[in-house]
JSON list of C-alpha atoms in Angstrom, two decimals:
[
{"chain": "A", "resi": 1, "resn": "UNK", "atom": "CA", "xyz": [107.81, 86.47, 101.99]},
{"chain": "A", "resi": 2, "resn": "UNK", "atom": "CA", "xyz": [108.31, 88.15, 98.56]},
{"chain": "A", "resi": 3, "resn": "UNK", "atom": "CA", "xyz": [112.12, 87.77, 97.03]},
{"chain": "A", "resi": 4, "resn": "UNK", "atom": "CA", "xyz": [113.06, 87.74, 93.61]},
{"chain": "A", "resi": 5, "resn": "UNK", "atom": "CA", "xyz": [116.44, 85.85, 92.38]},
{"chain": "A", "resi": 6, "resn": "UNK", "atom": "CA", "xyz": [118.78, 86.52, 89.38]},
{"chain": "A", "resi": 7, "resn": "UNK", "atom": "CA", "xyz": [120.40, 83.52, 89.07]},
{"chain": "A", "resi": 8, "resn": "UNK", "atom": "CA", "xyz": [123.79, 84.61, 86.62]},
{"chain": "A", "resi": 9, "resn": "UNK", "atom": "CA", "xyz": [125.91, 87.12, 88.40]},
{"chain": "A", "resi": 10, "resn": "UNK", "atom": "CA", "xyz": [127.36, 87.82, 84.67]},
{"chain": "A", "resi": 11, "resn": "UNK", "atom": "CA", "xyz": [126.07, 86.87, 81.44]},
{"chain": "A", "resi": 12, "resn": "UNK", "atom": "CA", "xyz": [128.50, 87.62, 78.55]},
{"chain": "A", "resi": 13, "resn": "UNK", "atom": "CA", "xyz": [127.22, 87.86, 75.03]},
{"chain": "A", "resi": 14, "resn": "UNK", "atom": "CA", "xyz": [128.50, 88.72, 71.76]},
{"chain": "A", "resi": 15, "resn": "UNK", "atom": "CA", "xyz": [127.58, 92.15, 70.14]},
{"chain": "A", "resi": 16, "resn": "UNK", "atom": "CA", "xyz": [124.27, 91.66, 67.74]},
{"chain": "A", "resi": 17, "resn": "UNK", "atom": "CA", "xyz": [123.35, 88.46, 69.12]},
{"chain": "A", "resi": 18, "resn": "UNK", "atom": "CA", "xyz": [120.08, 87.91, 71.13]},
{"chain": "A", "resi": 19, "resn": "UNK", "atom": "CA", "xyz": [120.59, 88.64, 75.01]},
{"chain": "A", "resi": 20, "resn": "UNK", "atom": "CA", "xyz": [118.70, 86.92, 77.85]},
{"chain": "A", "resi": 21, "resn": "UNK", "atom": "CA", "xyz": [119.11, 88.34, 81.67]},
{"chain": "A", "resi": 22, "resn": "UNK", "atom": "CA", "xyz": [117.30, 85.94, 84.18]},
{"chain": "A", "resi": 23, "resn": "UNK", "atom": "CA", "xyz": [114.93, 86.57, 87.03]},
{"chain": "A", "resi": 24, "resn": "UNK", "atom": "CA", "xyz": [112.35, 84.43, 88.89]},
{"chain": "A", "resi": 25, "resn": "UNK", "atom": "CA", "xyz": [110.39, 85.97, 91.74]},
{"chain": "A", "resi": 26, "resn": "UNK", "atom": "CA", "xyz": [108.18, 84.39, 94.58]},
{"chain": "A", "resi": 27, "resn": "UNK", "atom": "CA", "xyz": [104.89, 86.12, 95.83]},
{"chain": "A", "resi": 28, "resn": "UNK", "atom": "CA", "xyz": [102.12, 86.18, 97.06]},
{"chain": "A", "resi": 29, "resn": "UNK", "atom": "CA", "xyz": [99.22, 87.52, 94.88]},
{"chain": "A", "resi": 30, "resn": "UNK", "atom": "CA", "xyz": [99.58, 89.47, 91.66]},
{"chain": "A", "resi": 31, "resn": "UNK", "atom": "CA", "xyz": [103.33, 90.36, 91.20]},
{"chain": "A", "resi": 32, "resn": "UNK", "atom": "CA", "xyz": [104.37, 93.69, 89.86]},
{"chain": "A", "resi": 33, "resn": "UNK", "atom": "CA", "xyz": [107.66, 93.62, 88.23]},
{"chain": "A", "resi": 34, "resn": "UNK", "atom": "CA", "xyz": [110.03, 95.68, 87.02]},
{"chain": "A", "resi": 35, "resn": "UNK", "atom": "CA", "xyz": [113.60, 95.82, 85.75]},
{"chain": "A", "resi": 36, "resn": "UNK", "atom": "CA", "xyz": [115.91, 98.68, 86.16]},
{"chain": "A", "resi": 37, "resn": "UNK", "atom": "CA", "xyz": [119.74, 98.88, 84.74]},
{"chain": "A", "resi": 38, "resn": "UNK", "atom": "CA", "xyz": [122.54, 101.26, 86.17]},
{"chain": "A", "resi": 39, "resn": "UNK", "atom": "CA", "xyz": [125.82, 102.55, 84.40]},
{"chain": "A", "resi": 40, "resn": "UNK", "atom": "CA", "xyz": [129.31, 103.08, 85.84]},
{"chain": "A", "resi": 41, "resn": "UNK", "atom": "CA", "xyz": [128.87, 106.00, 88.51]},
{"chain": "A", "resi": 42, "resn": "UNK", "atom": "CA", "xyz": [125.14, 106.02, 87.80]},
{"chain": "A", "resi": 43, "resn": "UNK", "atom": "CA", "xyz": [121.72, 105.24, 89.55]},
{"chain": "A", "resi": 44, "resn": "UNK", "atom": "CA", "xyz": [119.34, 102.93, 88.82]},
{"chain": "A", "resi": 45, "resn": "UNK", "atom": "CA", "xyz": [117.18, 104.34, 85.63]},
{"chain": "A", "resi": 46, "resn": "UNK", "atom": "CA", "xyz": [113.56, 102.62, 85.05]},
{"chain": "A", "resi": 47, "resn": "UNK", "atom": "CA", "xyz": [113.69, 99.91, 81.76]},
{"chain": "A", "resi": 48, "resn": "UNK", "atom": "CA", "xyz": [110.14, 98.62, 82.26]},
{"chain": "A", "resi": 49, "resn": "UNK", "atom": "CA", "xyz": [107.62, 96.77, 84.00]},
{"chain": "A", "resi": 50, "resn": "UNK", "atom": "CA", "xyz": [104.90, 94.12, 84.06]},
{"chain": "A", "resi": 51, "resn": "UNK", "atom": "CA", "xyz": [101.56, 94.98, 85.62]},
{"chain": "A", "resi": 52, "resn": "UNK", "atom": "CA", "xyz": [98.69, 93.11, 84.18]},
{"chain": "A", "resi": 53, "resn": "UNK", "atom": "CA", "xyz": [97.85, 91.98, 80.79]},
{"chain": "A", "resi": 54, "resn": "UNK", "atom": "CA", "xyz": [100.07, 91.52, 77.51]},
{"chain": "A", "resi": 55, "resn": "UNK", "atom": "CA", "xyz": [102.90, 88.68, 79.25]},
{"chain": "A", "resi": 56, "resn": "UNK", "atom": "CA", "xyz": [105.38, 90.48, 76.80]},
{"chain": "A", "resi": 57, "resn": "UNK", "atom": "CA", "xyz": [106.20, 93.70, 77.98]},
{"chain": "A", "resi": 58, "resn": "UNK", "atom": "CA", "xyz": [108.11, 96.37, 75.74]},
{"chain": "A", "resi": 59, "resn": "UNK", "atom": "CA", "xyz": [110.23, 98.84, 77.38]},
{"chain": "A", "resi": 60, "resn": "UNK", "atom": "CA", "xyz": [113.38, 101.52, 76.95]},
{"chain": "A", "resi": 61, "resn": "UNK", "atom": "CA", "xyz": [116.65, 100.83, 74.49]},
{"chain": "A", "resi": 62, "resn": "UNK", "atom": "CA", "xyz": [114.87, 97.82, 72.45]},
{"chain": "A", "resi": 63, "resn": "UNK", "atom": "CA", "xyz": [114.61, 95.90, 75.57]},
{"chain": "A", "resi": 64, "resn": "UNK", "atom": "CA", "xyz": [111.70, 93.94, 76.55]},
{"chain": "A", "resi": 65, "resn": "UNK", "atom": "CA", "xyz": [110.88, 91.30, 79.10]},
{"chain": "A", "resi": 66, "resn": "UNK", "atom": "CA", "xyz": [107.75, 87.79, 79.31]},
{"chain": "A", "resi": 67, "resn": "UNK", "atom": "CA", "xyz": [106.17, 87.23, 82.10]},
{"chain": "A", "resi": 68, "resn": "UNK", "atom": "CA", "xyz": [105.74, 83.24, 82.85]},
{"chain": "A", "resi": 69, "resn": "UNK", "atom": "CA", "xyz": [103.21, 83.01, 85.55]},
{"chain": "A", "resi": 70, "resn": "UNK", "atom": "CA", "xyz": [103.39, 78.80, 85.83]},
{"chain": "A", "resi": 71, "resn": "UNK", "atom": "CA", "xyz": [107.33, 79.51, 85.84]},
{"chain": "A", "resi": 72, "resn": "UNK", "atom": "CA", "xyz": [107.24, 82.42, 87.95]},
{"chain": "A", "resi": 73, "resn": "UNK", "atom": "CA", "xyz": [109.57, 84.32, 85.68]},
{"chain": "A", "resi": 74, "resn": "UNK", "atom": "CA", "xyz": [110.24, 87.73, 84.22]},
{"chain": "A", "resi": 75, "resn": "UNK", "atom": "CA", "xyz": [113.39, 87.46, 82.16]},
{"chain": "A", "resi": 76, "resn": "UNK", "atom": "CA", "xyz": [114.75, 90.69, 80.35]},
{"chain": "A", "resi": 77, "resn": "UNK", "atom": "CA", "xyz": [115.40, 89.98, 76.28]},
{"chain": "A", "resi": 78, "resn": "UNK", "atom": "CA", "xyz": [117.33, 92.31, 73.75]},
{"chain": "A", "resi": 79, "resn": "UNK", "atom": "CA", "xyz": [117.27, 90.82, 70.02]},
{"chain": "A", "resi": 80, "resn": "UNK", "atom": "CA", "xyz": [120.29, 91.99, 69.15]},
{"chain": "A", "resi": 81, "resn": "UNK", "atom": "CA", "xyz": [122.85, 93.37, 71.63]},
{"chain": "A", "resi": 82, "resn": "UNK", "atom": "CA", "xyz": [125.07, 96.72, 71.87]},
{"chain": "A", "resi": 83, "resn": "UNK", "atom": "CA", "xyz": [128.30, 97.27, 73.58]},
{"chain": "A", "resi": 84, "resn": "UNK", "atom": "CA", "xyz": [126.28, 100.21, 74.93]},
{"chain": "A", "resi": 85, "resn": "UNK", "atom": "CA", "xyz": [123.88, 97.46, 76.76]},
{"chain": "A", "resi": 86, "resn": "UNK", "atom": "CA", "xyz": [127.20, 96.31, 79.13]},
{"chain": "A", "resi": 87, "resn": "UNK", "atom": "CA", "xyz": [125.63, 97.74, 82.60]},
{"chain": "A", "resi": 88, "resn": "UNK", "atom": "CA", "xyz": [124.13, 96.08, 86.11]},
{"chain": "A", "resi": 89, "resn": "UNK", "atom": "CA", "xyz": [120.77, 94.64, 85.46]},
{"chain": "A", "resi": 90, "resn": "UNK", "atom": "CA", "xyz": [118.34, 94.73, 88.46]},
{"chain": "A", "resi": 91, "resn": "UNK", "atom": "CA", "xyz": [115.21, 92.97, 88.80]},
{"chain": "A", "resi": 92, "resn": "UNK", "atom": "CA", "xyz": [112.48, 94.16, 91.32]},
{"chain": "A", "resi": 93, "resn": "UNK", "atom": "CA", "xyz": [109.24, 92.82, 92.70]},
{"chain": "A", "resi": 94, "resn": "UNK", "atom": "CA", "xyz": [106.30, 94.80, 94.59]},
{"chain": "A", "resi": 95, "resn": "UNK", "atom": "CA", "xyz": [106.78, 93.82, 98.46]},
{"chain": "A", "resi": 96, "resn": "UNK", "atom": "CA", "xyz": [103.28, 93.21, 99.83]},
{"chain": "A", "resi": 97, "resn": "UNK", "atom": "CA", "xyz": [100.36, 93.98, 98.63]},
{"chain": "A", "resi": 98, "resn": "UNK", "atom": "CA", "xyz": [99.40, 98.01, 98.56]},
{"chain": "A", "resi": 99, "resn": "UNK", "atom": "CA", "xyz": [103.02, 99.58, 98.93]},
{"chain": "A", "resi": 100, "resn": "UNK", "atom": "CA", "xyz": [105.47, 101.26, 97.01]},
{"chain": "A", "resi": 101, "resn": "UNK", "atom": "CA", "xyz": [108.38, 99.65, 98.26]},
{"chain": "A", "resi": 102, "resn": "UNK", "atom": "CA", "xyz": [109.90, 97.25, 96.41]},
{"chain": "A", "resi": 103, "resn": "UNK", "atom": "CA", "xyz": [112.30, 94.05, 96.41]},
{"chain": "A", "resi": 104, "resn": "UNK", "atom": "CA", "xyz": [115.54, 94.15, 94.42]},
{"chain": "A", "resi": 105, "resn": "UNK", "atom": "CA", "xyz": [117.32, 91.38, 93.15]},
{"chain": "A", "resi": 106, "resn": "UNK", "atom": "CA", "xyz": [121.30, 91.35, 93.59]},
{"chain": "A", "resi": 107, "resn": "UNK", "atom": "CA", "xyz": [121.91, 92.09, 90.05]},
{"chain": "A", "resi": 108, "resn": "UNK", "atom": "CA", "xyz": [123.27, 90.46, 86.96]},
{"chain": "A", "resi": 109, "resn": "UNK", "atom": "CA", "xyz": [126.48, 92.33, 85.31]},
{"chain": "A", "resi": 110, "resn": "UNK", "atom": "CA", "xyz": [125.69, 92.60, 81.66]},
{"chain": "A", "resi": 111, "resn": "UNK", "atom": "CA", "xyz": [129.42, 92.26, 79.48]},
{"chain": "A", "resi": 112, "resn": "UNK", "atom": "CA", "xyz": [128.42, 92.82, 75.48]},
{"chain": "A", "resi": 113, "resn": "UNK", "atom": "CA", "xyz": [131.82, 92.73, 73.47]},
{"chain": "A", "resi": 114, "resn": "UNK", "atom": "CA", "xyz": [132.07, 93.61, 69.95]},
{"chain": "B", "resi": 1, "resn": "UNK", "atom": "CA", "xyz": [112.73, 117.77, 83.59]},
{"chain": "B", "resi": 2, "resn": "UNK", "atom": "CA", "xyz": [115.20, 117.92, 86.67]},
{"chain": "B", "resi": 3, "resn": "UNK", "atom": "CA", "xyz": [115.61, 114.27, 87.87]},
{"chain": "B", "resi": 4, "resn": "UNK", "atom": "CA", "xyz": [116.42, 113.23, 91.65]},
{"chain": "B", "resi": 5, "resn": "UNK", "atom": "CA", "xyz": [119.04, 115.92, 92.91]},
{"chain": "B", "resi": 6, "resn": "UNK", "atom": "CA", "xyz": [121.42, 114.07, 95.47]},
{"chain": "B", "resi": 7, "resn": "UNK", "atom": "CA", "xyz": [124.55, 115.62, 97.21]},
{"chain": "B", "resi": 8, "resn": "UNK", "atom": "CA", "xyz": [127.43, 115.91, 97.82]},
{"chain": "B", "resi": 9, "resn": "UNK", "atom": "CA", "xyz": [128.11, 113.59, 94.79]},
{"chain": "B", "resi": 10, "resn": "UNK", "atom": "CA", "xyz": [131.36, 112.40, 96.82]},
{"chain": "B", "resi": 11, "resn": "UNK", "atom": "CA", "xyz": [131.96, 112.89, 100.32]},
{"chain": "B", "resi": 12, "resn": "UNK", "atom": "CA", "xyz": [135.31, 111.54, 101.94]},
{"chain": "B", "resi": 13, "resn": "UNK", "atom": "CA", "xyz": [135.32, 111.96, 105.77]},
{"chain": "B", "resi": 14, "resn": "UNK", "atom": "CA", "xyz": [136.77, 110.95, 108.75]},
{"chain": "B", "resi": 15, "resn": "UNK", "atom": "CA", "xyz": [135.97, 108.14, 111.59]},
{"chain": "B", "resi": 16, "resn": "UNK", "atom": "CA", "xyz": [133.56, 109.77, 114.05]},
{"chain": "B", "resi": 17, "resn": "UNK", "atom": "CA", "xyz": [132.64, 112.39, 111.95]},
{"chain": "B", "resi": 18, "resn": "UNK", "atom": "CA", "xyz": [128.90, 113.55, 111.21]},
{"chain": "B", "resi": 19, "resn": "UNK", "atom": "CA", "xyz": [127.83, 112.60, 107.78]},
{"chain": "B", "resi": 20, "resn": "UNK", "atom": "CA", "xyz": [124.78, 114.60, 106.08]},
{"chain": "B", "resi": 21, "resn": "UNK", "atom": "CA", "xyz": [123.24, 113.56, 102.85]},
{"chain": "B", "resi": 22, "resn": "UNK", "atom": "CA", "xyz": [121.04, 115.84, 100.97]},
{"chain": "B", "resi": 23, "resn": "UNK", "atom": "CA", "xyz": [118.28, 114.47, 98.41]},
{"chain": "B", "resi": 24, "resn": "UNK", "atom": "CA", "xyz": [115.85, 116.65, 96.59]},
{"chain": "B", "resi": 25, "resn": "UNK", "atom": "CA", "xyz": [112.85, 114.37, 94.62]},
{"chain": "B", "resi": 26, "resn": "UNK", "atom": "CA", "xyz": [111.27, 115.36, 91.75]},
{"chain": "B", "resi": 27, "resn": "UNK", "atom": "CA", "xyz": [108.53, 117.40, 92.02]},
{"chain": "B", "resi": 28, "resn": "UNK", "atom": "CA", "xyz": [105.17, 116.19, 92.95]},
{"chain": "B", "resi": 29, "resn": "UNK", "atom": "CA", "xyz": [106.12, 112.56, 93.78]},
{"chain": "B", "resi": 30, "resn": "UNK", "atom": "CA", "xyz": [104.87, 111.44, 96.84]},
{"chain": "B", "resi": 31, "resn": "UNK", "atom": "CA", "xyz": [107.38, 108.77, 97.75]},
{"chain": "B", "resi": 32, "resn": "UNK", "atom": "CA", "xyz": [110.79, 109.04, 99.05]},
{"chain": "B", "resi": 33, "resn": "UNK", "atom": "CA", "xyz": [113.08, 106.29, 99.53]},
{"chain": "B", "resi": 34, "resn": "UNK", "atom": "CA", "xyz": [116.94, 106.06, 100.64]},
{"chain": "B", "resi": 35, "resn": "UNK", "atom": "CA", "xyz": [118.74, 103.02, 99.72]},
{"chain": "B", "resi": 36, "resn": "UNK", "atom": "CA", "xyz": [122.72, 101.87, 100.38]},
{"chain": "B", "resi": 37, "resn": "UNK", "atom": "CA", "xyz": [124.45, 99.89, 97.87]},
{"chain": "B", "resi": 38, "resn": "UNK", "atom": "CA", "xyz": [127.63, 97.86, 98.85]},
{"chain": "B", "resi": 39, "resn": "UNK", "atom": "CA", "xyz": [129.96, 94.89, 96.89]},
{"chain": "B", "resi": 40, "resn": "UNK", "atom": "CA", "xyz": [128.60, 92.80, 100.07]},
{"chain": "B", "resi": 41, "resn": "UNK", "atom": "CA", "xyz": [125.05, 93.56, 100.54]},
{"chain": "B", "resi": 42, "resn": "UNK", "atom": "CA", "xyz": [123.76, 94.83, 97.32]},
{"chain": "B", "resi": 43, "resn": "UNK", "atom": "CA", "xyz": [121.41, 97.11, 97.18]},
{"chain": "B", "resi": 44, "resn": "UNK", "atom": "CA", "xyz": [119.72, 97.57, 100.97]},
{"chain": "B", "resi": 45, "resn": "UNK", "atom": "CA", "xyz": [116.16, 99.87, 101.31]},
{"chain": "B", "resi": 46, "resn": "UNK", "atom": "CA", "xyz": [117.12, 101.99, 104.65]},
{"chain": "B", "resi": 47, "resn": "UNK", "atom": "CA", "xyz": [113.91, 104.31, 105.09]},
{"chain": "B", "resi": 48, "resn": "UNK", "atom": "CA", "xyz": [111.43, 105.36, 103.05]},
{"chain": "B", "resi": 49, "resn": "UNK", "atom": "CA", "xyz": [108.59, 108.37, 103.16]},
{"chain": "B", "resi": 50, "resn": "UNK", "atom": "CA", "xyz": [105.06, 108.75, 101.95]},
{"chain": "B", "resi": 51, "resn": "UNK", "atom": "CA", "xyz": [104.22, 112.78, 102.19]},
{"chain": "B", "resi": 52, "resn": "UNK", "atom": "CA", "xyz": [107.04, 113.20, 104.32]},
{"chain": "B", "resi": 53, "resn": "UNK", "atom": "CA", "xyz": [106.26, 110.85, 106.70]},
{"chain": "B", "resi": 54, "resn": "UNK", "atom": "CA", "xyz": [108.48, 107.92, 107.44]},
{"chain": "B", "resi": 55, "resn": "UNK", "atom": "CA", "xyz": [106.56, 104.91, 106.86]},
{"chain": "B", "resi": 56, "resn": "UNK", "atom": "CA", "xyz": [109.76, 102.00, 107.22]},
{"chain": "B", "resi": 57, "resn": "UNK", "atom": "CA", "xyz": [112.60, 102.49, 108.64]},
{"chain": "B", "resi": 58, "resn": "UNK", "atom": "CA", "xyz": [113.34, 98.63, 109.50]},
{"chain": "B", "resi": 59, "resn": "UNK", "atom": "CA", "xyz": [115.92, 98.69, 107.15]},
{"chain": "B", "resi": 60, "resn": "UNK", "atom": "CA", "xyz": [118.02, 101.58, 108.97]},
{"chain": "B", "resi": 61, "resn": "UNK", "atom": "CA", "xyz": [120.98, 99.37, 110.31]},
{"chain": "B", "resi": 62, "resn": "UNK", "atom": "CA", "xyz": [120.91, 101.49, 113.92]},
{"chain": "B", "resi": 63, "resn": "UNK", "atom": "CA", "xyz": [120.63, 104.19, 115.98]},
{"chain": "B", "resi": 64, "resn": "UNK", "atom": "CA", "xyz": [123.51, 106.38, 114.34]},
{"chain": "B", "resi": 65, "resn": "UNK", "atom": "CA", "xyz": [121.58, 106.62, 111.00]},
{"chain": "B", "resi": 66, "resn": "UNK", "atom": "CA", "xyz": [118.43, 108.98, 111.59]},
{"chain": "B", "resi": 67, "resn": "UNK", "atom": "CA", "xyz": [116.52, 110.60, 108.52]},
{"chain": "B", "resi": 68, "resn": "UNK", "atom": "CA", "xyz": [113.78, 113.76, 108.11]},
{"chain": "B", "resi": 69, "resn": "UNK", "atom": "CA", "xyz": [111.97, 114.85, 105.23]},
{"chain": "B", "resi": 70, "resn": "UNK", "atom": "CA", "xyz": [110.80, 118.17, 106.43]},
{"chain": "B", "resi": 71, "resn": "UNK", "atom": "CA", "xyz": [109.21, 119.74, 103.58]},
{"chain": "B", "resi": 72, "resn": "UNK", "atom": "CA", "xyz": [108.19, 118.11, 100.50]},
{"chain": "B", "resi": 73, "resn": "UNK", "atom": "CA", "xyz": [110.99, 118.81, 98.11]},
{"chain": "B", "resi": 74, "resn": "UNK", "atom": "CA", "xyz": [114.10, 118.32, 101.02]},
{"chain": "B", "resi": 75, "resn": "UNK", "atom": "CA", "xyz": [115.19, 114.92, 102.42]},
{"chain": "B", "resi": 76, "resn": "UNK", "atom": "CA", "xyz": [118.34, 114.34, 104.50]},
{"chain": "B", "resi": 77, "resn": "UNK", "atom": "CA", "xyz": [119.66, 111.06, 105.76]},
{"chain": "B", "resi": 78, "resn": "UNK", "atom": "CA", "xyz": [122.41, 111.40, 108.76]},
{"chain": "B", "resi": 79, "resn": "UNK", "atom": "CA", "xyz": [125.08, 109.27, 109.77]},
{"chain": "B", "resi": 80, "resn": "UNK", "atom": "CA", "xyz": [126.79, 110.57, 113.74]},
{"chain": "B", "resi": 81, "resn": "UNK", "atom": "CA", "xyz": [129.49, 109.17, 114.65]},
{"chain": "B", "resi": 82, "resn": "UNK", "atom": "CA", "xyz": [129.90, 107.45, 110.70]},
{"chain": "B", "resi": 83, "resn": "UNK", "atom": "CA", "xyz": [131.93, 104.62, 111.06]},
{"chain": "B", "resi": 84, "resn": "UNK", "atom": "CA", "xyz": [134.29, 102.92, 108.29]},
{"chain": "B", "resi": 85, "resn": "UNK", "atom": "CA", "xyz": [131.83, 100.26, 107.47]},
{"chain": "B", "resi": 86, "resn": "UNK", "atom": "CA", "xyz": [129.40, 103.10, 106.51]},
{"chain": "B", "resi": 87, "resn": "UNK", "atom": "CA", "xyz": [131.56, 103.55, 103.26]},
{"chain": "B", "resi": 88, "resn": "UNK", "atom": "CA", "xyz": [129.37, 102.55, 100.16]},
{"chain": "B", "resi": 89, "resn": "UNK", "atom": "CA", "xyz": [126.79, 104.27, 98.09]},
{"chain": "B", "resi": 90, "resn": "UNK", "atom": "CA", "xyz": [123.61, 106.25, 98.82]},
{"chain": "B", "resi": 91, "resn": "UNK", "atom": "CA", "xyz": [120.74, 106.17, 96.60]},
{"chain": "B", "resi": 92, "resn": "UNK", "atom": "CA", "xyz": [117.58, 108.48, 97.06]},
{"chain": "B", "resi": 93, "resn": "UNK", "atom": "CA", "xyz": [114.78, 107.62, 94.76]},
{"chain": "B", "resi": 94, "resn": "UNK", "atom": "CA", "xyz": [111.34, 109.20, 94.48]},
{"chain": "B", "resi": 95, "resn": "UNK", "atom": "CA", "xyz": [107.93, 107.95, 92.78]},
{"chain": "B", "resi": 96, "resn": "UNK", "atom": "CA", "xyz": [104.39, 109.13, 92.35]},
{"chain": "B", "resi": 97, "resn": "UNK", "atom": "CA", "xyz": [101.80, 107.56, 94.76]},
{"chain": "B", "resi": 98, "resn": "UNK", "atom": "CA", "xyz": [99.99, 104.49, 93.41]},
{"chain": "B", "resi": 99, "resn": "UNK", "atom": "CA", "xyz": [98.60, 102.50, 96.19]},
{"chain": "B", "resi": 100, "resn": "UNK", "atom": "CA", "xyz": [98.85, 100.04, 94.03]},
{"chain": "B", "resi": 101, "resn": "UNK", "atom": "CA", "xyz": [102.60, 99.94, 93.76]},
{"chain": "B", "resi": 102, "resn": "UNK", "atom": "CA", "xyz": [103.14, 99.82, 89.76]},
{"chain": "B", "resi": 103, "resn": "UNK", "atom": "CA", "xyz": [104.34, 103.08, 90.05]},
{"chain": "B", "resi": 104, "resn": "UNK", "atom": "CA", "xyz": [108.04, 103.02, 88.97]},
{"chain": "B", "resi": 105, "resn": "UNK", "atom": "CA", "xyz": [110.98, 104.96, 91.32]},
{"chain": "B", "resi": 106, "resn": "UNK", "atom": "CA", "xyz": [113.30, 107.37, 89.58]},
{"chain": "B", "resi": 107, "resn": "UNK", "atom": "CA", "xyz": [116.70, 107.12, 91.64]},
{"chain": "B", "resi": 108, "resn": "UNK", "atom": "CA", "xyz": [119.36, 109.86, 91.72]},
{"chain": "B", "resi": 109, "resn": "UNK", "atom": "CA", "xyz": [123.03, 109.47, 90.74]},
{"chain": "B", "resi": 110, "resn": "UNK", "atom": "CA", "xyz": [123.93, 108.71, 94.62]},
{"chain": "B", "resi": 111, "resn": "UNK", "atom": "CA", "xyz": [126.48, 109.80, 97.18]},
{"chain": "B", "resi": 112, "resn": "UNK", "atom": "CA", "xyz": [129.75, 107.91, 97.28]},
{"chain": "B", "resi": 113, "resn": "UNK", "atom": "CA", "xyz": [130.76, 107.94, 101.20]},
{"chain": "B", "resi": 114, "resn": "UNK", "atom": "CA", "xyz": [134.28, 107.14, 101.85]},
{"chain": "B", "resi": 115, "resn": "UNK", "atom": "CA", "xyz": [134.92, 106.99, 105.67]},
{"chain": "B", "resi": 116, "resn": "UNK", "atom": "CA", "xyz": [138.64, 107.05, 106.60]}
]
């Protein structure tokens, strides 16, 4: 069965420094992955997702996210992070092969404090 | 461009009462998909639609929760008798067909459903 796991239910960082927000997945085939964050009161808006090709994938707000194959991760990375950033970070991986529906993770809570 | 259009935003109801949600996608996306999201359970996929047909609905939790997507632009997802552990919030999301499934979905703002 396909799952993906986000292993920190809160990762606090301090604002301007660098910003990691875990997730490994389990498939089988070629995963499609894709991260999504959601605000207070708000759904979930697209950040970006990995496909095929480059394994570091740029997406929305300076965020970006590298895809490990032989670790079967796809963590999300900011360089330097915002108070703004503080939100619910899901990750997401294609079910089976030829649908749209996909596989959430249970979310990491993102706390950025100036 | 007008995003997913979900209402009521907030709907605060009694025990035994019929609940109707109303989702509009965005236009020309083929995919429709209703998802709950709860402290407990996270985010749950209840149903979902491709060209208005239901394709899953293994996720629907029983026979009181019943969904239609009658036209392309007009979803509703129904809840008779709602019951207190319906309370959480409702997502509708839309996306463009892939058949490949790299196509992102573009969620609404939800329905929070308080049931008293």
């Amino acid at each position: 069965a396909q799952s993906v796991a986000q292993p920190e239910d809160q990762v606090n960082v301090a604002e301007g420094n660098p910003l990691t927000v875990k997730c490994t997945y389990s498939v089988s085939g070629n995963p499609y992955l894709f991260w999504y964050v959601q605000y207070p009161n708000r759904g979930l808006q697209f950040l970006l997702k990995y496909i095929t090709g480059d394994n570091l994938v740029k997406g929305s707000y300076g965020f970006e996210a590298e895809f490990n194959k032989s670790q079967t991760s796809f963590h999300l990375k900011k360089p330097s992070a915002l108070v703004s950033d503080s939100a619910l970070y899901f990750c997401a991986v294609r079910a089976v092969y030829n649908t749209d529906k996909l596989i959430f993770g249970t979310g990491t809570r993102l706390q950025v404090f100036p | 461009d007008a995003g997913v259009i979900q209402s009521p935003r907030h709907e605060v109801t009694e025990m035994g009462q019929e609940v109707t949600l109303r989702c509009k996608p965005i236009s020309g996306h083929d995919y429709l998909f209703w998802y709950r999201q709860t402290m407990m359970r996270g985010l749950e996929l209840l149903i979902y639609f491709n060209n208005n047909v239901p394709i899953d609905d293994s996720g629907m939790p029983e026979d009181r929760f019943s969904a239609k997507m009658p036209n392309a632009s007009f979803s509703t997802l129904k809840i008779q008798p709602s019951e207190p552990r319906d309370s959480a919030v409702y997502f509708c999301a839309s996306s463009r067909m892939s058949g490949q499934g790299n196509q992102p979905q573009h969620f609404g703002d939800g329905t929070r459903l308080s049931i008293l």
